[in-house]
PDB file of C-alpha atoms in Angstrom:
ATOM      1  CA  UNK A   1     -11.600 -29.319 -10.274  1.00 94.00           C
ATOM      2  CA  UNK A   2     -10.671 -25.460 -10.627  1.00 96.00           C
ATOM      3  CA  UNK A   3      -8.390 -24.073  -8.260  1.00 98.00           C
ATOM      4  CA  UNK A   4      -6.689 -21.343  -7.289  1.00 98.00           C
ATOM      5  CA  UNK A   5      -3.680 -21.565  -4.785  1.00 98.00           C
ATOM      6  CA  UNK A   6      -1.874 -18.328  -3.887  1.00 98.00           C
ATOM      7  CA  UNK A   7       1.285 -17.628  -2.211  1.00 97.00           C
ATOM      8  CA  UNK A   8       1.960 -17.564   1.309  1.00 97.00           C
ATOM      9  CA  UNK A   9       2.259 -14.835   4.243  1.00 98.00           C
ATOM     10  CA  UNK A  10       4.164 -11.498   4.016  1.00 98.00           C
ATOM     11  CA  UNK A  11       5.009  -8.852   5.729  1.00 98.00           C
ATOM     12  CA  UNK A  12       6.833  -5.973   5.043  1.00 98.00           C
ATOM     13  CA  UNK A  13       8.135  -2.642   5.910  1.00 98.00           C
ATOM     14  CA  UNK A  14       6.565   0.460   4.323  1.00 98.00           C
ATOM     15  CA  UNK A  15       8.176   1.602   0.713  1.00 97.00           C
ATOM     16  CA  UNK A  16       8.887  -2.256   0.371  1.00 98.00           C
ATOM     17  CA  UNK A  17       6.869  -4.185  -2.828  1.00 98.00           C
ATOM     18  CA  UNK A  18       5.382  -7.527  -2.158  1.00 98.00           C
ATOM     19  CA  UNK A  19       4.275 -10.083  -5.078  1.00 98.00           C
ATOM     20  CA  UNK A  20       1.584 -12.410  -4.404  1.00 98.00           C
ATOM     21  CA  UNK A  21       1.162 -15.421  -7.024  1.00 98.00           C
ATOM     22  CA  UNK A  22      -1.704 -17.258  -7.836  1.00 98.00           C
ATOM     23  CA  UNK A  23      -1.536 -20.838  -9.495  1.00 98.00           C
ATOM     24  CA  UNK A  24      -4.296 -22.207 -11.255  1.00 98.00           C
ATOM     25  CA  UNK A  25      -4.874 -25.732 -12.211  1.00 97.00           C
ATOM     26  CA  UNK A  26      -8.575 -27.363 -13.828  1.00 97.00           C
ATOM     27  CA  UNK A  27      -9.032 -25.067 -16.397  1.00 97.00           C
ATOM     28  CA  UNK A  28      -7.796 -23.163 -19.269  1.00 96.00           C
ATOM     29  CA  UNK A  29      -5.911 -20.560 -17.706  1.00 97.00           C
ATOM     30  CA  UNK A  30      -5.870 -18.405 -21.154  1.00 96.00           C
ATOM     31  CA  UNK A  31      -9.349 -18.347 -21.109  1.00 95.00           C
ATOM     32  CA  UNK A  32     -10.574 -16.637 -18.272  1.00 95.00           C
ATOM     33  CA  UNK A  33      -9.566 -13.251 -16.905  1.00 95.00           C
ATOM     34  CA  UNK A  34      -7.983 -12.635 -13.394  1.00 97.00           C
ATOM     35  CA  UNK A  35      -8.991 -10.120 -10.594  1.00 97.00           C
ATOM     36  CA  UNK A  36      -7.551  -9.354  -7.797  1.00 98.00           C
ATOM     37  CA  UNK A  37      -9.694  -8.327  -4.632  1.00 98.00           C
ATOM     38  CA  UNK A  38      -8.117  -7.416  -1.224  1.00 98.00           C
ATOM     39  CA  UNK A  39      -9.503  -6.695   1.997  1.00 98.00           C
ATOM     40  CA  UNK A  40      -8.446  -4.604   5.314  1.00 98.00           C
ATOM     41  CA  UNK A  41      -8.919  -6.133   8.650  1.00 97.00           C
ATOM     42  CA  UNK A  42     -12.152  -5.837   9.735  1.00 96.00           C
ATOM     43  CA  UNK A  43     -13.756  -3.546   6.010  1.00 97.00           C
ATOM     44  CA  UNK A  44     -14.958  -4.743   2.885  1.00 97.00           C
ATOM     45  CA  UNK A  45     -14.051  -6.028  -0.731  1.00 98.00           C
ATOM     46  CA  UNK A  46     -12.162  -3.687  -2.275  1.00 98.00           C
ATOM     47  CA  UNK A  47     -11.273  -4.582  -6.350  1.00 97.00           C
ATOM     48  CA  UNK A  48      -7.638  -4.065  -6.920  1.00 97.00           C
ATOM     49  CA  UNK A  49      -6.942  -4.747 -10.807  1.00 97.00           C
ATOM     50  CA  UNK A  50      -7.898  -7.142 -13.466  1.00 95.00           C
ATOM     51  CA  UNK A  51      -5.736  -8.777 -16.132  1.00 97.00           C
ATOM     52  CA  UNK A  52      -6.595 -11.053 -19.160  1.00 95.00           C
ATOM     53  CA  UNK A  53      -4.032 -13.813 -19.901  1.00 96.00           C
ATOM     54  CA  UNK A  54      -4.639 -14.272 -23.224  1.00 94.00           C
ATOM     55  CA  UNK A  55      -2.905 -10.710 -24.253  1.00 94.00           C
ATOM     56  CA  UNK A  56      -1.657  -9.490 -20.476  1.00 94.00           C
ATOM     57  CA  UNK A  57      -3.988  -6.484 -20.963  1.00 96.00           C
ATOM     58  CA  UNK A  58      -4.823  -4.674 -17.400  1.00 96.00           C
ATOM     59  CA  UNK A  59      -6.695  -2.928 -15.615  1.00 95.00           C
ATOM     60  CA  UNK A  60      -6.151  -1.061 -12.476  1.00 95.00           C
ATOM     61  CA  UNK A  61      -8.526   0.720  -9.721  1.00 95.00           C
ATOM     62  CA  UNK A  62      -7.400   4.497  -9.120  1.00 93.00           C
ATOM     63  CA  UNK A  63      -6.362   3.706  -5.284  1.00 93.00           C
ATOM     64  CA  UNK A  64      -3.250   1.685  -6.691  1.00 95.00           C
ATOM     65  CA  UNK A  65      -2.614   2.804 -10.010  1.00 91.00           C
ATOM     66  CA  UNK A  66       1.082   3.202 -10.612  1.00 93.00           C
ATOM     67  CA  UNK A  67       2.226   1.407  -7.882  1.00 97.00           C
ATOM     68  CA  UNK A  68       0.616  -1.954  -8.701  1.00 97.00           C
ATOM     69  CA  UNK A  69       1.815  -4.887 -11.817  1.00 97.00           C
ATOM     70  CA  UNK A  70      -0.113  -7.353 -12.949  1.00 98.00           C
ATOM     71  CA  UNK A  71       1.612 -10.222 -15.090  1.00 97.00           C
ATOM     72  CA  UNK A  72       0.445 -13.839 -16.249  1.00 97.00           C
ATOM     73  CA  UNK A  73       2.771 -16.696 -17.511  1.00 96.00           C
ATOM     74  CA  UNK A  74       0.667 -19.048 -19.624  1.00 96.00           C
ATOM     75  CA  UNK A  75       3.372 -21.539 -19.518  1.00 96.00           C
ATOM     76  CA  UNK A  76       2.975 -21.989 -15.526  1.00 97.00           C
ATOM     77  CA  UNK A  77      -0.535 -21.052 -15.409  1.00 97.00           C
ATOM     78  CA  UNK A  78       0.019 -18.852 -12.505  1.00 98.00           C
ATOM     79  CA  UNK A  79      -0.993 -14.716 -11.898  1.00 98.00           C
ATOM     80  CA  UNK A  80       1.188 -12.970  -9.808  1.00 98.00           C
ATOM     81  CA  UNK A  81       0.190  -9.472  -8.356  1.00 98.00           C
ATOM     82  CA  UNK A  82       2.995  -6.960  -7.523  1.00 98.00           C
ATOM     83  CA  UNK A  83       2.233  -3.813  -5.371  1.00 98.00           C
ATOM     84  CA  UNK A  84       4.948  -1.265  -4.754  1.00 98.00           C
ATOM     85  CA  UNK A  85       5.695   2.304  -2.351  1.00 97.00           C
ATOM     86  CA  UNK A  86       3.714  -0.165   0.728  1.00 98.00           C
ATOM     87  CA  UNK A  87       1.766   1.989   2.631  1.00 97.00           C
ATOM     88  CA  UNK A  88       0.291   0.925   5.819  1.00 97.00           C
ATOM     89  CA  UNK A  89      -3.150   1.173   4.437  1.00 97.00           C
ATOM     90  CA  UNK A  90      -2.493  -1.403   2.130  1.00 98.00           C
ATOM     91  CA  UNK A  91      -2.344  -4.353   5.216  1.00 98.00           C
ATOM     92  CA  UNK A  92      -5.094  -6.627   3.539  1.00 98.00           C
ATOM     93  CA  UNK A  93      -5.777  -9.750   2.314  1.00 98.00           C
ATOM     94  CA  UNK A  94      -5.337 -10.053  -1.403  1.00 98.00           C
ATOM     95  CA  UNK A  95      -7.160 -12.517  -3.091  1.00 98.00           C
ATOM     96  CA  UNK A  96      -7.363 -13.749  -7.168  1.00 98.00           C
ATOM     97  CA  UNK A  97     -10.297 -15.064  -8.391  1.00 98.00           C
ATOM     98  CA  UNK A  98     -11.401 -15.987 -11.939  1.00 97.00           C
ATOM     99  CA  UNK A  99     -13.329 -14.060 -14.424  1.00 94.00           C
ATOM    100  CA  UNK A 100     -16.628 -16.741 -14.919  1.00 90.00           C
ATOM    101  CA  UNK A 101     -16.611 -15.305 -18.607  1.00 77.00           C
ATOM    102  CA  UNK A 102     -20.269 -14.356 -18.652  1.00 80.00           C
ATOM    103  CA  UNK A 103     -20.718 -10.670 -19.077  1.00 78.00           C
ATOM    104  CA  UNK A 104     -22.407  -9.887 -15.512  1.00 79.00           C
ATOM    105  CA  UNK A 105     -20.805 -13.163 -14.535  1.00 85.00           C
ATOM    106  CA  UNK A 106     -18.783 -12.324 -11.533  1.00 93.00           C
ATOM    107  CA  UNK A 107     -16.316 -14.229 -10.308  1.00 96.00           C
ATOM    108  CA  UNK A 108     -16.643 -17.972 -10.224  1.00 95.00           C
ATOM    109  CA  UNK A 109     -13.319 -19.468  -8.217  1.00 97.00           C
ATOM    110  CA  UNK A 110     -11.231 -17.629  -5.572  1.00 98.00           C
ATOM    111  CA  UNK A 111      -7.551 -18.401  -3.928  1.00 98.00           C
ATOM    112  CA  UNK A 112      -7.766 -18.767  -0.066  1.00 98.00           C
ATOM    113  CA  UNK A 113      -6.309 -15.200   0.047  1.00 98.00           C
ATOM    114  CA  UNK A 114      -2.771 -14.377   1.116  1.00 98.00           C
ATOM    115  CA  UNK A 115      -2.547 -11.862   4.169  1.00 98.00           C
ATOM    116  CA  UNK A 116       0.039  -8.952   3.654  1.00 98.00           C
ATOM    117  CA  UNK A 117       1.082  -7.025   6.619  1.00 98.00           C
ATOM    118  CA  UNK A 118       3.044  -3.188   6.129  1.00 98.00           C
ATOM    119  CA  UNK A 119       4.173  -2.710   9.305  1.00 97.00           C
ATOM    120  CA  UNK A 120       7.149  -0.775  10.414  1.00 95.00           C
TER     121      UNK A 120
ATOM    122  CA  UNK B   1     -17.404   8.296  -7.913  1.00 89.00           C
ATOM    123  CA  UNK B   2     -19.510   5.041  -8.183  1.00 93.00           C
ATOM    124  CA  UNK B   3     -20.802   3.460  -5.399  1.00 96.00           C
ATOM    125  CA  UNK B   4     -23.208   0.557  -3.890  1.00 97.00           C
ATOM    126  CA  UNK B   5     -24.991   1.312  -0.648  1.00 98.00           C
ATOM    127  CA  UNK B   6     -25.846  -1.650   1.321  1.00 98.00           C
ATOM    128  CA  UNK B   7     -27.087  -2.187   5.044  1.00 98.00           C
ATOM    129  CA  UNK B   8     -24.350  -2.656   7.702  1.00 98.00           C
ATOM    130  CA  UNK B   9     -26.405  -5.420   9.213  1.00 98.00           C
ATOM    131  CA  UNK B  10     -29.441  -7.717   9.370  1.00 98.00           C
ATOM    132  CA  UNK B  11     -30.819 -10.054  11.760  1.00 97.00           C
ATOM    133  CA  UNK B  12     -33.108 -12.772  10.853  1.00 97.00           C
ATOM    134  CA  UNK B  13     -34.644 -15.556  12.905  1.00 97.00           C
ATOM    135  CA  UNK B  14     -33.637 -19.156  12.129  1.00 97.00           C
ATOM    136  CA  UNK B  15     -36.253 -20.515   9.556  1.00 97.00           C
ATOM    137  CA  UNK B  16     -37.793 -16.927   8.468  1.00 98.00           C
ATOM    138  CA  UNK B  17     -36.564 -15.049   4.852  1.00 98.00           C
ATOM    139  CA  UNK B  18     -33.745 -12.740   5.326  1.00 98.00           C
ATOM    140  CA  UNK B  19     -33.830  -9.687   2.731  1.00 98.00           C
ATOM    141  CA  UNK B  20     -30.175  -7.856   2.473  1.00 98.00           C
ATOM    142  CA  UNK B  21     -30.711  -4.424  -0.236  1.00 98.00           C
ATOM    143  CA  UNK B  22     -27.936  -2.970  -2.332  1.00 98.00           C
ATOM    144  CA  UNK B  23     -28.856   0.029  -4.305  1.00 98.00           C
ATOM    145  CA  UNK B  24     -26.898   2.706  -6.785  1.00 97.00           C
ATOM    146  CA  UNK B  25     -27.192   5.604  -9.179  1.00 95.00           C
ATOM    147  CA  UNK B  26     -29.019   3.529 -12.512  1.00 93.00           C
ATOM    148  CA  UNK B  27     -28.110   0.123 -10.922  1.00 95.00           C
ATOM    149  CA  UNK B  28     -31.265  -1.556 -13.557  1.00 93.00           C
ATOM    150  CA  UNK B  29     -29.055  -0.365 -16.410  1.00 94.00           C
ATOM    151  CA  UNK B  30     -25.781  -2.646 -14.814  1.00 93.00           C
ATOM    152  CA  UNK B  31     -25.581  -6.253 -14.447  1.00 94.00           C
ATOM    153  CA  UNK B  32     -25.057  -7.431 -10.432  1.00 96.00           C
ATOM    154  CA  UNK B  33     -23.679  -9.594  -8.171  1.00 97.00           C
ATOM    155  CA  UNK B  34     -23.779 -11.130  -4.784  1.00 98.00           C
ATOM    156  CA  UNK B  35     -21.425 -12.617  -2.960  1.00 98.00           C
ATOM    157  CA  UNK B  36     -21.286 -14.692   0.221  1.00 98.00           C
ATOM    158  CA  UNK B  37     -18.236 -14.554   2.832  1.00 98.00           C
ATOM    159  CA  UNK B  38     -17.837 -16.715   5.844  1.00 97.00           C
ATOM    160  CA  UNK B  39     -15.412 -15.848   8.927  1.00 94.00           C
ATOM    161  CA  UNK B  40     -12.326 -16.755   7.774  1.00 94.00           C
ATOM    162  CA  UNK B  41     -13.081 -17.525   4.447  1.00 97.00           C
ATOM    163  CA  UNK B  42     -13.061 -16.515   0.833  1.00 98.00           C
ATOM    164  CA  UNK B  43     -15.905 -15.136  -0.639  1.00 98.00           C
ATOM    165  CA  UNK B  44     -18.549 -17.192  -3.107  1.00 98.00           C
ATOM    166  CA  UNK B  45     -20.571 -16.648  -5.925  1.00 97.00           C
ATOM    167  CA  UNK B  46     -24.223 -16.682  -5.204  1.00 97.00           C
ATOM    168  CA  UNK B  47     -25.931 -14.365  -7.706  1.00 97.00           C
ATOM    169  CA  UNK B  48     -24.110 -13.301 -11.092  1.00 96.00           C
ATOM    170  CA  UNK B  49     -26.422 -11.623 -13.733  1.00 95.00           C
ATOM    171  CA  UNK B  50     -28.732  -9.963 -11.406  1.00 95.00           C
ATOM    172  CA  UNK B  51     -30.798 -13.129 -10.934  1.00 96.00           C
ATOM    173  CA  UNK B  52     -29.135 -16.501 -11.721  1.00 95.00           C
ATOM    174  CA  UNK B  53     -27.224 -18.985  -9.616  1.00 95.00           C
ATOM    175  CA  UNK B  54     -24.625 -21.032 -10.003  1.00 93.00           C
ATOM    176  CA  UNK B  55     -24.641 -24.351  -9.385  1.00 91.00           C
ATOM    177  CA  UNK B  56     -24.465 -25.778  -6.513  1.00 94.00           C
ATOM    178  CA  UNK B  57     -25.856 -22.335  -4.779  1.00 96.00           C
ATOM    179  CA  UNK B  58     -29.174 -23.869  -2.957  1.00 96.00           C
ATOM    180  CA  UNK B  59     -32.628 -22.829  -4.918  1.00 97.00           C
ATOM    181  CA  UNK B  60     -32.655 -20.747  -1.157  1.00 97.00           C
ATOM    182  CA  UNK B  61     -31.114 -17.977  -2.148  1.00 98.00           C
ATOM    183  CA  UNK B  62     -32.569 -15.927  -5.315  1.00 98.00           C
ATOM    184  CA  UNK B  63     -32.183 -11.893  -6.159  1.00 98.00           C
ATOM    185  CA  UNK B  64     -34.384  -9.692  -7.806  1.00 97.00           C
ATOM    186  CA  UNK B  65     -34.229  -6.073  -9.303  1.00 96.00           C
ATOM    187  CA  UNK B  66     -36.904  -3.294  -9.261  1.00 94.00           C
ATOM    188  CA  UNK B  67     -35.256   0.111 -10.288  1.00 93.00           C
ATOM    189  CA  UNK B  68     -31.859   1.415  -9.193  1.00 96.00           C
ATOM    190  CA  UNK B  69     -32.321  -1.340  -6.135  1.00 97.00           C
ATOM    191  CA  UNK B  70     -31.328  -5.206  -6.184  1.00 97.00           C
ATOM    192  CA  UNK B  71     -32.445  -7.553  -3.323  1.00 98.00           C
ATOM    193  CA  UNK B  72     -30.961 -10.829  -2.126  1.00 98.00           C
ATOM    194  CA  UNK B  73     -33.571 -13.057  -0.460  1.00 98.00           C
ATOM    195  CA  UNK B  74     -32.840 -15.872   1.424  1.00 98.00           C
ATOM    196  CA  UNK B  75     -35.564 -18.099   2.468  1.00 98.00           C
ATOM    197  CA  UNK B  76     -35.784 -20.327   5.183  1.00 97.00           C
ATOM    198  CA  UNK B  77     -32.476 -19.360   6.578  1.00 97.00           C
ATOM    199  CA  UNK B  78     -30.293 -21.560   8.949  1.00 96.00           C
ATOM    200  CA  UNK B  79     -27.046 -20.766  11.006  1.00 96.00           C
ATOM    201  CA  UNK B  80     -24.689 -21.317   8.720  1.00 96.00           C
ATOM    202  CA  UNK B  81     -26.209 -18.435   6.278  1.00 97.00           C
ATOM    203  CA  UNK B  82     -24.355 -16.130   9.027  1.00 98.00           C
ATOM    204  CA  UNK B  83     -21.904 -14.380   6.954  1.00 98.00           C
ATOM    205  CA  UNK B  84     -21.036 -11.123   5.286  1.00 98.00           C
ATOM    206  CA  UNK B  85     -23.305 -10.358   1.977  1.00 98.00           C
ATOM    207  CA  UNK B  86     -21.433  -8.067  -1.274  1.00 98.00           C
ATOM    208  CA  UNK B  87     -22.843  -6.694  -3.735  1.00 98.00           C
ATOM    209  CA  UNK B  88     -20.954  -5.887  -6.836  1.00 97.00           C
ATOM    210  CA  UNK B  89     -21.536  -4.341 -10.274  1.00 96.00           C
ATOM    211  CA  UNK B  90     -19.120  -1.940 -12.814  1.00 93.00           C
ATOM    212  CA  UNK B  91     -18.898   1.546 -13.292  1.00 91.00           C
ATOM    213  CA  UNK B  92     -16.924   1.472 -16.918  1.00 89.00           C
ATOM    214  CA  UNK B  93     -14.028  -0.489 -16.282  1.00 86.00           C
ATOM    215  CA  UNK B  94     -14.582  -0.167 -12.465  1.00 91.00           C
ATOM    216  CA  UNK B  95     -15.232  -2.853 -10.347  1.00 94.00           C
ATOM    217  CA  UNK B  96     -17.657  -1.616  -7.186  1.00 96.00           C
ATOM    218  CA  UNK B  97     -18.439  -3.449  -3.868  1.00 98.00           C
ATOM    219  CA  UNK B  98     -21.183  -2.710  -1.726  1.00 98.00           C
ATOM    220  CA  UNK B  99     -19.686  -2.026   1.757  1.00 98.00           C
ATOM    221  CA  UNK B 100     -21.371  -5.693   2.715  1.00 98.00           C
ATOM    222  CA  UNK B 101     -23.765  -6.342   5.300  1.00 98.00           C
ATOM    223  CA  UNK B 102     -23.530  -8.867   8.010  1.00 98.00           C
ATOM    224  CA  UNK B 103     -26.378 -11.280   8.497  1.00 98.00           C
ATOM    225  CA  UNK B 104     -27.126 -12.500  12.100  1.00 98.00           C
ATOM    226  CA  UNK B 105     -29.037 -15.498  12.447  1.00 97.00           C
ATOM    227  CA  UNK B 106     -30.749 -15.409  16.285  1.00 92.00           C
TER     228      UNK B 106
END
């Protein structure tokens, strides 16, 4: 069974960073690329960035470029997300979910989503 | 920039089809997506390639394409169908939501 389990609740004051970790277990982790998705209270999906664990390429979107990491460790099988300069508008849930490997797949699995509050 | 325009909401009797639109600039030239999100839950998978379903997505839900608009249909729809409805393609190395539409079941 493929699944995703991602780290717990934060919250945080603004200009703090928060990492969010994803562990995978059923699959080859190596194999699949990772997203990351997050989404304000009460709005929609909104894509975050995109890494491939096989070679730790990235991508970001333009709303958190520079402020946001991306890493894998193939070892652990586990994604972690790292976001940086917290504004209030980035209060979401963050979710990972897997690359299904199809071009125009989508993705296939997602974490239960961790909640991250920026709150002063 | 990029983006996917979708309904805010649609209602839908219990046991009639529901359809839910998503359309953008040359959207038959990009591969889709739909997606499926319950209160208080993580979104799923129900369309990837414009038209196919994974498994265990019921033969209930299917999506077609005609121009720069895709359509997901769902037929004989039941309570718990109530949920928010994405669509998703790329823009280059983009990802892009539609800004979902909730489907009421009355």
């Amino acid at each position: 069974q493929v699944l995703l389990v991602q780290s717990g609740t934060e919250v945080k004051k603004p200009g703090d960073s928060v990492k969010v970790s994803c562990k995978t277990s059923g699959y080859s982790f190596e194999a699949f690329a990772m997203y990351w998705v997050r989404q304000a209270p009460g709005r929609g999906l909104e894509w975050v960035g995109w890494i491939n664990p096989a070679n730790g390429n990235t991508r970001q979107s333009q709303k958190v470029q520079g402020r946001l990491t991306l890493r894998s460790d193939t070892a652990a099988n586990m994604a972690y997300m790292e976001l940086s300069g917290l504004r209030g508008e980035d209060t979401a849930v963050y979710y990972c979910a897997r690359d299904s490997i199809l071009p125009g797949g989508g993705m296939d699995v997602w974490g239960q989503g961790t909640t991250v509050t920026v709150s002063s | 920039s990029y983006a996917l325009t979708q309904p805010p909401s649609v209602s839908v009797s219990p046991g009639q089809t529901a359809t839910i639109t998503c359309s953008g600039e040359n959207l038959e030239r990009k591969n889709t997506c739909w997606y499926q999100q319950r209160p208080g839950h993580s979104p799923v998978l129900l369309i990837y390639q414009d038209t196919k379903r994974p498994s265990g997505i019921p033969e209930r839900f299917s999506a077609s394409k005609s121009g720069s608009t895709t359509t997901l249909t769902i037929t004989d729809t039941q309570a718990l169908d109530e949920a928010d409805y994405y669509c998703q393609t790329w823009d280059y190395i983009t990802m892009i939501f539609g800004g979902g539409s909730k489907l009421t079941v009355l």
